[in-house]
mmCIF file of C-alpha atoms in Angstrom:
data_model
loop_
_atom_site.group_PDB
_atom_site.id
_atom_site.type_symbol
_atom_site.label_atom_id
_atom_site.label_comp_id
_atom_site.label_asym_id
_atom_site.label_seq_id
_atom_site.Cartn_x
_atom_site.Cartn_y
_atom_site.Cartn_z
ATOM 1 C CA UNK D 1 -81.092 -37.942 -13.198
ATOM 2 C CA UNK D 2 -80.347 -35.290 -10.897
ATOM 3 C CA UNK D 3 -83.246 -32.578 -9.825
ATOM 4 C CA UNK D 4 -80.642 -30.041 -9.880
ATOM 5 C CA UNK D 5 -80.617 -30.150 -14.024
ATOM 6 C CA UNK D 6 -82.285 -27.694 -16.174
ATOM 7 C CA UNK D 7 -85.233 -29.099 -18.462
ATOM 8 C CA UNK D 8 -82.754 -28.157 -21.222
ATOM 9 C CA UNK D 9 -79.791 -30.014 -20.223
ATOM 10 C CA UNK D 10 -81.951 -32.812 -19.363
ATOM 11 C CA UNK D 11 -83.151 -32.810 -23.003
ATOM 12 C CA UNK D 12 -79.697 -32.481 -24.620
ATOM 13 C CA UNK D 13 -78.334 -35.565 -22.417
ATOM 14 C CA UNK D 14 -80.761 -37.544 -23.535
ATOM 15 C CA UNK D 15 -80.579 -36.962 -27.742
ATOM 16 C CA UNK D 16 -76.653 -36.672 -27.334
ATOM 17 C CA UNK D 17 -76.880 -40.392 -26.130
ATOM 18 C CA UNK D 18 -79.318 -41.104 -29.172
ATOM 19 C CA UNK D 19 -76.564 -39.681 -31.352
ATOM 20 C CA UNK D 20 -73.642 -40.968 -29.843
ATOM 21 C CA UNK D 21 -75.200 -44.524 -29.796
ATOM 22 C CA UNK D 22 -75.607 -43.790 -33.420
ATOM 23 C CA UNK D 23 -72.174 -43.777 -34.190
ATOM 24 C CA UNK D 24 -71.592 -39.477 -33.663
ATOM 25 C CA UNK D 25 -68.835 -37.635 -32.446
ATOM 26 C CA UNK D 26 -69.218 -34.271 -30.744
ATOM 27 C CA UNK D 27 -67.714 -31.382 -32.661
ATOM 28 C CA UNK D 28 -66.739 -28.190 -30.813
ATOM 29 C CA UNK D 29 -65.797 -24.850 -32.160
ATOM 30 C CA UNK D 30 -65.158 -21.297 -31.126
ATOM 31 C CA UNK D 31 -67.421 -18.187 -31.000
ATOM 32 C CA UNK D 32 -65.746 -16.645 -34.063
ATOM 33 C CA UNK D 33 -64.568 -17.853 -37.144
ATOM 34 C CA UNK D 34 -62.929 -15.466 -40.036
ATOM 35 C CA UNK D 35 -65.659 -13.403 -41.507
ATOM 36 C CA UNK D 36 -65.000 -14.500 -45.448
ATOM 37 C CA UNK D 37 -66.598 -17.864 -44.318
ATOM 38 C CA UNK D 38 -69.966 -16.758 -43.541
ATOM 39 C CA UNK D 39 -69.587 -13.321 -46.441
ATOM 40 C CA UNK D 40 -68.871 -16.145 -49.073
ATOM 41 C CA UNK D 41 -71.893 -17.770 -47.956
ATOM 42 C CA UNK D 42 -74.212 -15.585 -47.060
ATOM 43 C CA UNK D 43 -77.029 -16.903 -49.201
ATOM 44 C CA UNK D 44 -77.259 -19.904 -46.887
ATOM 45 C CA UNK D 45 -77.268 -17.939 -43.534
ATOM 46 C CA UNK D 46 -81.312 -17.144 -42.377
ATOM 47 C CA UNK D 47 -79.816 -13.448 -41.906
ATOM 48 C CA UNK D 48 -77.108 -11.188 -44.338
ATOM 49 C CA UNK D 49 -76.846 -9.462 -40.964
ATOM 50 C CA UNK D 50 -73.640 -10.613 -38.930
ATOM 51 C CA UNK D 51 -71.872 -9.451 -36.205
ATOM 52 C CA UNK D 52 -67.922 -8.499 -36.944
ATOM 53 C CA UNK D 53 -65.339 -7.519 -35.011
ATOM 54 C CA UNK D 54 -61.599 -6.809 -35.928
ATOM 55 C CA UNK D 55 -58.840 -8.734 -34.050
ATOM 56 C CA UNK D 56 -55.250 -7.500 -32.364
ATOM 57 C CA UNK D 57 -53.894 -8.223 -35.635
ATOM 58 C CA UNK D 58 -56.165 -6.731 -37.773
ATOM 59 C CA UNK D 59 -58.341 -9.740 -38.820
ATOM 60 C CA UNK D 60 -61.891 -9.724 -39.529
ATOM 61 C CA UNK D 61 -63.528 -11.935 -37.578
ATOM 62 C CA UNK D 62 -67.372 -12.702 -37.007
ATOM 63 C CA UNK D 63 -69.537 -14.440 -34.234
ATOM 64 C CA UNK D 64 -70.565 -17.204 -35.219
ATOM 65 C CA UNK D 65 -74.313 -17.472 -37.120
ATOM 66 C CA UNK D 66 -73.787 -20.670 -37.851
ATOM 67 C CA UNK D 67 -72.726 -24.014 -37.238
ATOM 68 C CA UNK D 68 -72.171 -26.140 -40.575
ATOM 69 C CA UNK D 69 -70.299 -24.058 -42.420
ATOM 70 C CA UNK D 70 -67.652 -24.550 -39.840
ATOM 71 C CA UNK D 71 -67.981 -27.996 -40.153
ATOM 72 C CA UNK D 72 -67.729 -28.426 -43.483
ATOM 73 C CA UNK D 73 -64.697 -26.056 -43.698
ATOM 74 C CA UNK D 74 -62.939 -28.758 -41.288
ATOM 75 C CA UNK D 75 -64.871 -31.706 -42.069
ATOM 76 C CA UNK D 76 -62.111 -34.506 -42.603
ATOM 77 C CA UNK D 77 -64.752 -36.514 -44.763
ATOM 78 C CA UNK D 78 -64.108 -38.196 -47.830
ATOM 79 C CA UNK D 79 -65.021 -40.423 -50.674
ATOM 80 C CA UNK D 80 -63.765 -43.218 -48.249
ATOM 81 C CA UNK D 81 -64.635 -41.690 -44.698
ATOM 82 C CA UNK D 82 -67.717 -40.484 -43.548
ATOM 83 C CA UNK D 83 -68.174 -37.895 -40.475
ATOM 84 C CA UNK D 84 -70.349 -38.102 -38.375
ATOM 85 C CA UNK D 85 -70.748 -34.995 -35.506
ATOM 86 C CA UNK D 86 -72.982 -33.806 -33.954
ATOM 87 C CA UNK D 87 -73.091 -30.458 -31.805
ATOM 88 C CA UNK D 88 -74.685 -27.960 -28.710
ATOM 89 C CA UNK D 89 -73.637 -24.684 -29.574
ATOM 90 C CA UNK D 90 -74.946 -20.828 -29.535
ATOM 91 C CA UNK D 91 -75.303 -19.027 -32.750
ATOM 92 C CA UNK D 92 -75.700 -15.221 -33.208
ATOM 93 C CA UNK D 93 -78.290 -13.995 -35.475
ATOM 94 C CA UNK D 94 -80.513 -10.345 -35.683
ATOM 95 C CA UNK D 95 -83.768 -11.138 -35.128
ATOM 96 C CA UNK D 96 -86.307 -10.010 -38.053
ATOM 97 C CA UNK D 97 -89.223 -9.118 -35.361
ATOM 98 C CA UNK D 98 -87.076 -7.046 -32.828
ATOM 99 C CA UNK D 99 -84.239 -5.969 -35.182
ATOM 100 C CA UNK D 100 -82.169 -6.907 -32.364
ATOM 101 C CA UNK D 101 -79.585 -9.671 -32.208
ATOM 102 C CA UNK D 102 -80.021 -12.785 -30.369
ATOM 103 C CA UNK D 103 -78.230 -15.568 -28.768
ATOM 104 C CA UNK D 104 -79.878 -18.696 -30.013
ATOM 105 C CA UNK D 105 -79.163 -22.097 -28.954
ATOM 106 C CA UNK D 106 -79.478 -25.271 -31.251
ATOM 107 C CA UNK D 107 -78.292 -28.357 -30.891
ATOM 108 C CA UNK D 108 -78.019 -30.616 -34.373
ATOM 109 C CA UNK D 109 -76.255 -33.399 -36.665
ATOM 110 C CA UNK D 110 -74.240 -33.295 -39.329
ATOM 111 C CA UNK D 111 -73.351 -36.407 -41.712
ATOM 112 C CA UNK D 112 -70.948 -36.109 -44.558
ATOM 113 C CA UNK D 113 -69.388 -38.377 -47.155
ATOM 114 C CA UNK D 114 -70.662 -40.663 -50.178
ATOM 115 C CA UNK D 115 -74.118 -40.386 -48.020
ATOM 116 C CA UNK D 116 -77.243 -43.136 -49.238
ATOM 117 C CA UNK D 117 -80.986 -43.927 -48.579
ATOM 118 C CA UNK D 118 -79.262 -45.711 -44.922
ATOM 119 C CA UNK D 119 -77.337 -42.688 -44.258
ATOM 120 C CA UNK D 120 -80.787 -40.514 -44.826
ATOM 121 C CA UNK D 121 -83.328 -43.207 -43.149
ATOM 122 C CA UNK D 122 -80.559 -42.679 -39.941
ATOM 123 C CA UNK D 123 -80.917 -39.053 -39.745
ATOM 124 C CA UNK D 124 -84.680 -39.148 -40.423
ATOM 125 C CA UNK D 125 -84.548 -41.310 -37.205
ATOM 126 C CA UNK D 126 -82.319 -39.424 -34.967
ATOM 127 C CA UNK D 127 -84.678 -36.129 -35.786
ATOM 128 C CA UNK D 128 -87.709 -38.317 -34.742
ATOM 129 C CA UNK D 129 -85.985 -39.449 -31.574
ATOM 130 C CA UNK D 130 -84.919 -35.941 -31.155
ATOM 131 C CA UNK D 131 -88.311 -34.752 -31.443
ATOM 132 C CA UNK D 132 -90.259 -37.627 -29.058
ATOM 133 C CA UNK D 133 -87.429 -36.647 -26.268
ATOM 134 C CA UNK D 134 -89.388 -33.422 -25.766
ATOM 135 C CA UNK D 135 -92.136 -35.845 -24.304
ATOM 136 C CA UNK D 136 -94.446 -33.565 -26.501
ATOM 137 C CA UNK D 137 -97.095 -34.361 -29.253
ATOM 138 C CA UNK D 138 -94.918 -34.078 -32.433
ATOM 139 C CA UNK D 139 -94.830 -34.289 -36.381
ATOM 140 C CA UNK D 140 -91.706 -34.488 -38.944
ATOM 141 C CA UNK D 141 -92.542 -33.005 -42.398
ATOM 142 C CA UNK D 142 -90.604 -34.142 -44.961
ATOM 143 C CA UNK D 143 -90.095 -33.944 -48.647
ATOM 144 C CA UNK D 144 -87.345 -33.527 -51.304
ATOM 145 C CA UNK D 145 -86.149 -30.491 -53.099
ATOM 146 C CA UNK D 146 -85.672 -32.787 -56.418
ATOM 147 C CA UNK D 147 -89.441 -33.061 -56.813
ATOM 148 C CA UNK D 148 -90.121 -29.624 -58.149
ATOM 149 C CA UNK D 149 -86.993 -29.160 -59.342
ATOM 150 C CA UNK D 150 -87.716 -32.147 -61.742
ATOM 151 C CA UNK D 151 -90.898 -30.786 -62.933
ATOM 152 C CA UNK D 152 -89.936 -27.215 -63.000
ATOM 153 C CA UNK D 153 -86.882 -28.701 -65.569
ATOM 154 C CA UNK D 154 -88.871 -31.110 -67.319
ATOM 155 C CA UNK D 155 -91.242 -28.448 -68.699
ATOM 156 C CA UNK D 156 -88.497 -26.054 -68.931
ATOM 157 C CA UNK D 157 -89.705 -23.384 -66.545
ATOM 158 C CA UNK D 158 -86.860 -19.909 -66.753
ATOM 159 C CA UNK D 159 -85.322 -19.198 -63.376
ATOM 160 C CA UNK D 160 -87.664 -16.153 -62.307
ATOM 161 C CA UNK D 161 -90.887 -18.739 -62.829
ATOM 162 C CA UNK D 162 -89.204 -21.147 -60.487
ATOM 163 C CA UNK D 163 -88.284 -19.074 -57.685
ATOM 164 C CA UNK D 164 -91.726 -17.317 -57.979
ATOM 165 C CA UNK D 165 -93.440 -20.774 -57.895
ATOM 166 C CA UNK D 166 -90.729 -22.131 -55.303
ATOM 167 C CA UNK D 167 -92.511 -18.900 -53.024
ATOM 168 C CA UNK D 168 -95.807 -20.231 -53.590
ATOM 169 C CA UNK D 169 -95.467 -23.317 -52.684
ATOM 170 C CA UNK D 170 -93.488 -22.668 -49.555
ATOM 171 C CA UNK D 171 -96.668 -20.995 -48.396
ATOM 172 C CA UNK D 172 -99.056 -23.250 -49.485
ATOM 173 C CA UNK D 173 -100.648 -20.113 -51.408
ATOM 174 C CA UNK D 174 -103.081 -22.142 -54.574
ATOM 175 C CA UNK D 175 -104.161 -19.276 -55.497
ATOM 176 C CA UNK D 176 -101.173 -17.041 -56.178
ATOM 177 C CA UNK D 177 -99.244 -19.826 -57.534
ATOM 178 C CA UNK D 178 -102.110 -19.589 -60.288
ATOM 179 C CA UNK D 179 -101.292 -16.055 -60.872
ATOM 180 C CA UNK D 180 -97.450 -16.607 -61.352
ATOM 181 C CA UNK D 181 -98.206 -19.562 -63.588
ATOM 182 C CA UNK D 182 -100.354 -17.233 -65.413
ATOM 183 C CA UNK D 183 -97.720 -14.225 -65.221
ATOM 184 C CA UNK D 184 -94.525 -16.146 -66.483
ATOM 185 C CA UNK D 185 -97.019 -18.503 -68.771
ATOM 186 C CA UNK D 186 -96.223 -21.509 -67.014
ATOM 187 C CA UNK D 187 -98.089 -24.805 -68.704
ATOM 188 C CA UNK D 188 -101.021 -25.604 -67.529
ATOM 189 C CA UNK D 189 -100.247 -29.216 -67.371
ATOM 190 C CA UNK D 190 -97.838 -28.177 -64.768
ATOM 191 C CA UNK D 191 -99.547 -25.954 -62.620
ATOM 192 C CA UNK D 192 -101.990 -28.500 -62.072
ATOM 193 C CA UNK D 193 -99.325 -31.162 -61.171
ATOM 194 C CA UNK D 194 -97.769 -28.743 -58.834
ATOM 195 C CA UNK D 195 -101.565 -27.789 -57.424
ATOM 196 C CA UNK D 196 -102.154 -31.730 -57.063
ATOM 197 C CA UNK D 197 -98.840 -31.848 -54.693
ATOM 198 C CA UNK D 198 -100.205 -28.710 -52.723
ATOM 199 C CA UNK D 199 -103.794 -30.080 -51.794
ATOM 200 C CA UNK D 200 -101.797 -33.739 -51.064
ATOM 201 C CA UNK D 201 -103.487 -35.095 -48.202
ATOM 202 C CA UNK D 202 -101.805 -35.563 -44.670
ATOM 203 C CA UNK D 203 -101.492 -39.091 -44.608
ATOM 204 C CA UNK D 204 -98.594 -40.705 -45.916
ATOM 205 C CA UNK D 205 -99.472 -43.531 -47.945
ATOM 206 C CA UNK D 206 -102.285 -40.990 -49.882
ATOM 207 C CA UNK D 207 -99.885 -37.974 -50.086
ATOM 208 C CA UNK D 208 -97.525 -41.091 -52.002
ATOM 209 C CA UNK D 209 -100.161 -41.706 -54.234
ATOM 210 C CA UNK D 210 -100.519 -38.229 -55.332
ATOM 211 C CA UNK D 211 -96.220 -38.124 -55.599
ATOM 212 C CA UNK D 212 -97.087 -41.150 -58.203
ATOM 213 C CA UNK D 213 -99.384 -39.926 -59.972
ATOM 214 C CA UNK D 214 -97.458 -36.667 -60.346
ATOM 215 C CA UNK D 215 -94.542 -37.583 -61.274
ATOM 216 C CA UNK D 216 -93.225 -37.578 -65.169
ATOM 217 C CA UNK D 217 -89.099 -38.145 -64.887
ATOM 218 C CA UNK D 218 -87.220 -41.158 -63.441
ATOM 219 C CA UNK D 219 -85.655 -38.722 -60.642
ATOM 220 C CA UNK D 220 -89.550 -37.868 -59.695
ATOM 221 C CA UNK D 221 -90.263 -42.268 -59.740
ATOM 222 C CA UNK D 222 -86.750 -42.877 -57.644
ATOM 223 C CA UNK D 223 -87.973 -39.656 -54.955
ATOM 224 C CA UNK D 224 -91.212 -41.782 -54.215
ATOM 225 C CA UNK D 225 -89.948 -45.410 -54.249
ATOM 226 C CA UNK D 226 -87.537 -43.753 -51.611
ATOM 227 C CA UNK D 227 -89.804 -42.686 -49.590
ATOM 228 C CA UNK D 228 -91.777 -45.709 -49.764
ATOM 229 C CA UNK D 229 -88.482 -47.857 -48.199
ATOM 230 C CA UNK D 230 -88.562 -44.931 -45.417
ATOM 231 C CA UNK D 231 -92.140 -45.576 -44.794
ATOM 232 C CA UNK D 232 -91.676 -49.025 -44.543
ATOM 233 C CA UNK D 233 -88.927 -48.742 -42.548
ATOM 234 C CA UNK D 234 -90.818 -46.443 -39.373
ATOM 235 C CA UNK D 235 -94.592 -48.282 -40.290
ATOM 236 C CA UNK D 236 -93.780 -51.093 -37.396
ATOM 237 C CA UNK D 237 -92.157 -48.612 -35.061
ATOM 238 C CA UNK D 238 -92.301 -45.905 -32.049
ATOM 239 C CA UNK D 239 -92.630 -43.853 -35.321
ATOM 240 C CA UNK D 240 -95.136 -45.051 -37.054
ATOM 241 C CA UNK D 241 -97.947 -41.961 -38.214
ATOM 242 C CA UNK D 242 -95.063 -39.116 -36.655
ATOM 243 C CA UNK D 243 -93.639 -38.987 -40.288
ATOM 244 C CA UNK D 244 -95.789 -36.807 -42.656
ATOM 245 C CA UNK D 245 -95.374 -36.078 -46.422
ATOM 246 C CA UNK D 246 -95.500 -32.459 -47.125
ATOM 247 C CA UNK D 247 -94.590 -31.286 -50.315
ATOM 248 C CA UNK D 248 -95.015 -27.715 -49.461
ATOM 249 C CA UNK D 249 -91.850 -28.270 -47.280
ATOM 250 C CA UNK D 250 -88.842 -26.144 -49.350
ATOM 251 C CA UNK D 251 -85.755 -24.691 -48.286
ATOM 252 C CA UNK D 252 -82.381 -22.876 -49.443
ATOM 253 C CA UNK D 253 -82.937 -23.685 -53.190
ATOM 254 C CA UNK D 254 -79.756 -22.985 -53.891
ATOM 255 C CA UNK D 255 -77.862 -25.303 -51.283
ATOM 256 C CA UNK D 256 -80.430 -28.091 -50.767
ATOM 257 C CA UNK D 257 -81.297 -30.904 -53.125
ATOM 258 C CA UNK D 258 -82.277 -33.858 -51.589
ATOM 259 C CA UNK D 259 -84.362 -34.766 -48.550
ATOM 260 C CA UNK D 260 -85.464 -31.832 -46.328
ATOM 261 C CA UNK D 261 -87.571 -31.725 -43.237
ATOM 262 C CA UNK D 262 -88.992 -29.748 -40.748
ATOM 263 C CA UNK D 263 -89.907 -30.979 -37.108
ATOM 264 C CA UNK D 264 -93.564 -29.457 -35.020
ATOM 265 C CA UNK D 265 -94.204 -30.090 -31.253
ATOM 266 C CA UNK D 266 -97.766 -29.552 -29.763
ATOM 267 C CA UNK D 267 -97.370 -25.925 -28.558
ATOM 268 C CA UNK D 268 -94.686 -24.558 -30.224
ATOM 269 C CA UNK D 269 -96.056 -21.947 -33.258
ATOM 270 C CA UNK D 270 -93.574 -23.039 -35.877
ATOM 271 C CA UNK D 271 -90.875 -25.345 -36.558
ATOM 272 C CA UNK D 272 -88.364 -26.583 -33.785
ATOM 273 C CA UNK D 273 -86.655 -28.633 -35.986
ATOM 274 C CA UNK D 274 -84.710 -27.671 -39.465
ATOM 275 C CA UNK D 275 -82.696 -29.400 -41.802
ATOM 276 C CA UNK D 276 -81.623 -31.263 -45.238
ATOM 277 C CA UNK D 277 -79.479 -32.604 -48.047
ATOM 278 C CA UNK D 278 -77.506 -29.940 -48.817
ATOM 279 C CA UNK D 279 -75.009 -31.610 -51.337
ATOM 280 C CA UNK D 280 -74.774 -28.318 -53.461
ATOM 281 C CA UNK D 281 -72.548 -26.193 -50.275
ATOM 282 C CA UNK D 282 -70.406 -29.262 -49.808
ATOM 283 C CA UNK D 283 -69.421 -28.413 -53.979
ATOM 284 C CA UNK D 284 -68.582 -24.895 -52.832
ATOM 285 C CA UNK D 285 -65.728 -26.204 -50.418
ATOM 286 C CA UNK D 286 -64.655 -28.007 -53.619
ATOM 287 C CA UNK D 287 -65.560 -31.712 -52.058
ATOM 288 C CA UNK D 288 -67.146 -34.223 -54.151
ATOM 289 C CA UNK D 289 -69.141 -35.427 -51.811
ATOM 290 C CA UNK D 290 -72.672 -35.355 -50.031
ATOM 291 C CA UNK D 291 -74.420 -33.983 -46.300
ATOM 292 C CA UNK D 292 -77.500 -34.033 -44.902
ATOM 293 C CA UNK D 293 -78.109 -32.835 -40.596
ATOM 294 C CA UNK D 294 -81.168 -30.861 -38.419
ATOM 295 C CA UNK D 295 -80.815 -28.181 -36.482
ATOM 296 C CA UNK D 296 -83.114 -28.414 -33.199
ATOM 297 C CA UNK D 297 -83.685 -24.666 -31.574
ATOM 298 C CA UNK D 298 -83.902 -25.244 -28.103
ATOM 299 C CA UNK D 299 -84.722 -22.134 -26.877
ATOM 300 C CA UNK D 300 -88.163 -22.830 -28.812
ATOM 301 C CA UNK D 301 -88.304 -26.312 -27.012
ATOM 302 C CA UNK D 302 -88.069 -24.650 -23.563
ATOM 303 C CA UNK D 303 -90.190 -21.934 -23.892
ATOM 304 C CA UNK D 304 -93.549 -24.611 -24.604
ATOM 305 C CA UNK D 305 -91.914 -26.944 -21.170
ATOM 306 C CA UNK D 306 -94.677 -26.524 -18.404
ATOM 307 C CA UNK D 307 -92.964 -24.444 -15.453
ATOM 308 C CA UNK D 308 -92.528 -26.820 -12.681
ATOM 309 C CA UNK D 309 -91.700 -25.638 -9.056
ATOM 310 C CA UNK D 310 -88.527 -26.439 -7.475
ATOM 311 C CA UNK D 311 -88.831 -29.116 -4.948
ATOM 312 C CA UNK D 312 -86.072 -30.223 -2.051
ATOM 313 C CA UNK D 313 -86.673 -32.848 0.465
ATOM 314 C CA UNK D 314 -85.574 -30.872 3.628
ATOM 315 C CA UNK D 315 -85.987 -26.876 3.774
ATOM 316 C CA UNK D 316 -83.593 -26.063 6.526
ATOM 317 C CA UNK D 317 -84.484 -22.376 8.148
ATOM 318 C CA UNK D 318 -81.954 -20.765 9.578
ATOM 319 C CA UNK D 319 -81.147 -17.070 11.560
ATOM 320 C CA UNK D 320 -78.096 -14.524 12.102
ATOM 321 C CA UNK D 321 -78.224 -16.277 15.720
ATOM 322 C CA UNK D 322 -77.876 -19.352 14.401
ATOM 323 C CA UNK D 323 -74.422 -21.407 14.775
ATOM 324 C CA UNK D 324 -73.330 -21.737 11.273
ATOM 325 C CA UNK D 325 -71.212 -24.739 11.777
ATOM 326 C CA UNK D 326 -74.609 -26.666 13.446
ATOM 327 C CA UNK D 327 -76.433 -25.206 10.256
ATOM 328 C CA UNK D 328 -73.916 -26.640 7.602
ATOM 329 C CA UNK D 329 -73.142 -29.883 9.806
ATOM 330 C CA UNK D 330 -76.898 -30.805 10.067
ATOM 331 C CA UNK D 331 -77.227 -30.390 6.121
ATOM 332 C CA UNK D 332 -74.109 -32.314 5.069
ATOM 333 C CA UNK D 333 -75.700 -35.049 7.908
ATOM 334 C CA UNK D 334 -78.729 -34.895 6.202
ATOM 335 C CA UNK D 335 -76.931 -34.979 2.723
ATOM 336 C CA UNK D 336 -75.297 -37.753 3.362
ATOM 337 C CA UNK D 337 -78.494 -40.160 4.002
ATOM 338 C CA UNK D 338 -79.702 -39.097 0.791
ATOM 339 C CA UNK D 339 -82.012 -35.774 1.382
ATOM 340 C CA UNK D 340 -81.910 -32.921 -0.983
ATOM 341 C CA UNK D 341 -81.667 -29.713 1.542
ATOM 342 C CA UNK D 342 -81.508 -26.154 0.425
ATOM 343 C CA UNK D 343 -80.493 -23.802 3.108
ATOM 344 C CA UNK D 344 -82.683 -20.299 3.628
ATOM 345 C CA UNK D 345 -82.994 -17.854 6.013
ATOM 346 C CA UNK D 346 -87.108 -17.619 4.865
ATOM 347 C CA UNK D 347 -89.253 -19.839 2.776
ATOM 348 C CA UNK D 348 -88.777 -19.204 -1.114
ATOM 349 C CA UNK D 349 -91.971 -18.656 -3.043
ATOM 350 C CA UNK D 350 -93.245 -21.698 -5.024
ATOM 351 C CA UNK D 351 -90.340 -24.008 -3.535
ATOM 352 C CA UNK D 352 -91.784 -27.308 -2.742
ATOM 353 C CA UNK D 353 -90.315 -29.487 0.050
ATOM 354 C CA UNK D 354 -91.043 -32.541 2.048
ATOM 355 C CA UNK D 355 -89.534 -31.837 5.956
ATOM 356 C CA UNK D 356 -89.006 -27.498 6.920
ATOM 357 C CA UNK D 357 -86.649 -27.574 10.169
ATOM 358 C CA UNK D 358 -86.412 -23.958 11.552
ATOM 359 C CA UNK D 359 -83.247 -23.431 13.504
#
């Protein structure tokens, strides 16, 4: 592939041909949608904050900070068809460091229809690929919403316990989820079933066992012969020890309810990769149906990408008393048997180049 690409376009071409070979179409949408779709849903954007602006005929409109809920609003999928699309676009979001509003770019799946454990092991597989493309060190977390929400039911924890303990968890925090469970007088039983899944080790098969051993409905036993089937599925693979168990790994708990991960690459301080089973939004555009996609923030990808120096085969100097017409016809000559040549009237710092011919 051609030098003259960016490391992020480079990264994009190859995961679109990972997705594309996987059966997904590229969706493309505008800048702006209407500003009711994202104020309807604002409990499912990362931000409440959103940029609006009114049109020539008085519409609200809003850019864009985010992609699925565009999708689903035009999603074609049904109980008989399933969409598959995937997507490179720039959201706009206010940034909760800077308080200022950035452009971010992601690129990320979508699959939506009567979605099972195939449709899931795919997309599980397509974030791994997605991930390994960096040519980074990398981990996928996953887990599934349905595992707390299972016990929390079971035991009949009230809705300001849950999201208290759904806090806790998300931050790994043992200790203060033993003060909520103390506050809202969660069971004991239960607290140490949810402190078992905290301290589950790293590996896989062990962090299984402890899933096991936890669990006390048939929802809890179907989450962890699932994930056994995706284990088996990666074990004699590329994959194999890049897919971790974490059942500290919670999102959206009022959208997601399924499978969720969350992708690491050596050197990046947080996630690069976000996404789920978010069956429960698909119910608010009044579909019967089921979607799960990732989210990959590039920007965060390109910022860990070792800075290399530009490099050209032929460095071609040139003056103001130089012939411009010899200048261009010795590059296109040069061009032409195969050379990269950048044209300069000095040497560029940091350019590297195999032949400088001063004019």
């Amino acid at each position: 592939m051609s030098n003259n690409y960016t490391w992020q376009e480079k990264y994009y071409f190859k995961i679109r041909d990972a997705f594309e070979s996987s059966g997904y179409k590229p969706y493309r949408m505008r800048k702006f949608e209407e500003y009711s779709l994202y104020a309807d849903n604002r409990s499912f954007l990362t931000s409440e904050y959103i940029i609006t602006f009114t049109d020539t005929d008085g519409k609200l409109l809003a850019l864009k900070p985010d992609v699925t809920l565009s999708i689903l609003k035009n999603t074609k999928a049904n109980e008989n068809v399933t969409e598959k699309l995937y997507y490179k676009e720039n959201v706009y979001r206010l940034d909760k460091h800077s308080g200022e509003y950035k452009e971010i770019n992601q690129i990320g799946l979508e699959c939506i229809g009567k979605l099972d454990t195939l449709n899931v092991i795919e997309i599980i597989e397509l974030g791994l690929a997605s991930l390994a493309a960096t040519g980074k060190s990398y981990i996928l977390d996953i887990s599934d919403m349905g595992i707390i929400n299972s016990l929390l039911e079971y035991y009949r924890v009230d809705e300001l316990a849950k999201t208290a303990i759904f806090e806790q968890m998300s931050i790994k925090s043992k200790d203060e989820l033993n003060k909520v469970a103390a506050e809202y007088g969660v069971n004991a039983e239960l607290t140490d079933r949810l402190i078992r899944l905290l301290n589950a080790p790293s590996d896989y098969d062990a962090a299984l066992k402890v899933l096991k051993a936890v669990s006390v409905t048939e929802s809890m036993k179907e989450i962890a012969d699932k994930f056994a089937i995706i284990k088996d599925v990666f074990d004699n693979t590329e994959y194999k020890g890049r897919l971790k168990l974490d059942f500290s790994v919670i999102d959206n708990t009022g959208y997601y309810n399924g499978v969720i991960m969350q992708g690491y690459v050596d050197g990046a301080s947080k996630a690069v990769l976000h996404g789920g089973q978010y069956d429960k939004l698909v119910e608010k555009f009044g579909k019967n149906l089921s979607a799960m996609g990732f989210a990959l923030y590039v920007d965060e990808l390109r910022n860990i990408q070792e800075v290399k120096n530009e490099f050209v085969d032929v460095l071609l100097i040139y003056s103001g008393k130089s012939n411009y017409k010899e200048v261009l016809r010795l590059a296109r000559e040069l061009r032409e048997n195969g050379e990269s040549v950048r044209t300069d009237r000095s040497e560029p710092s940091g350019l590297l180049y195999g032949q400088k011919i001063i004019l």
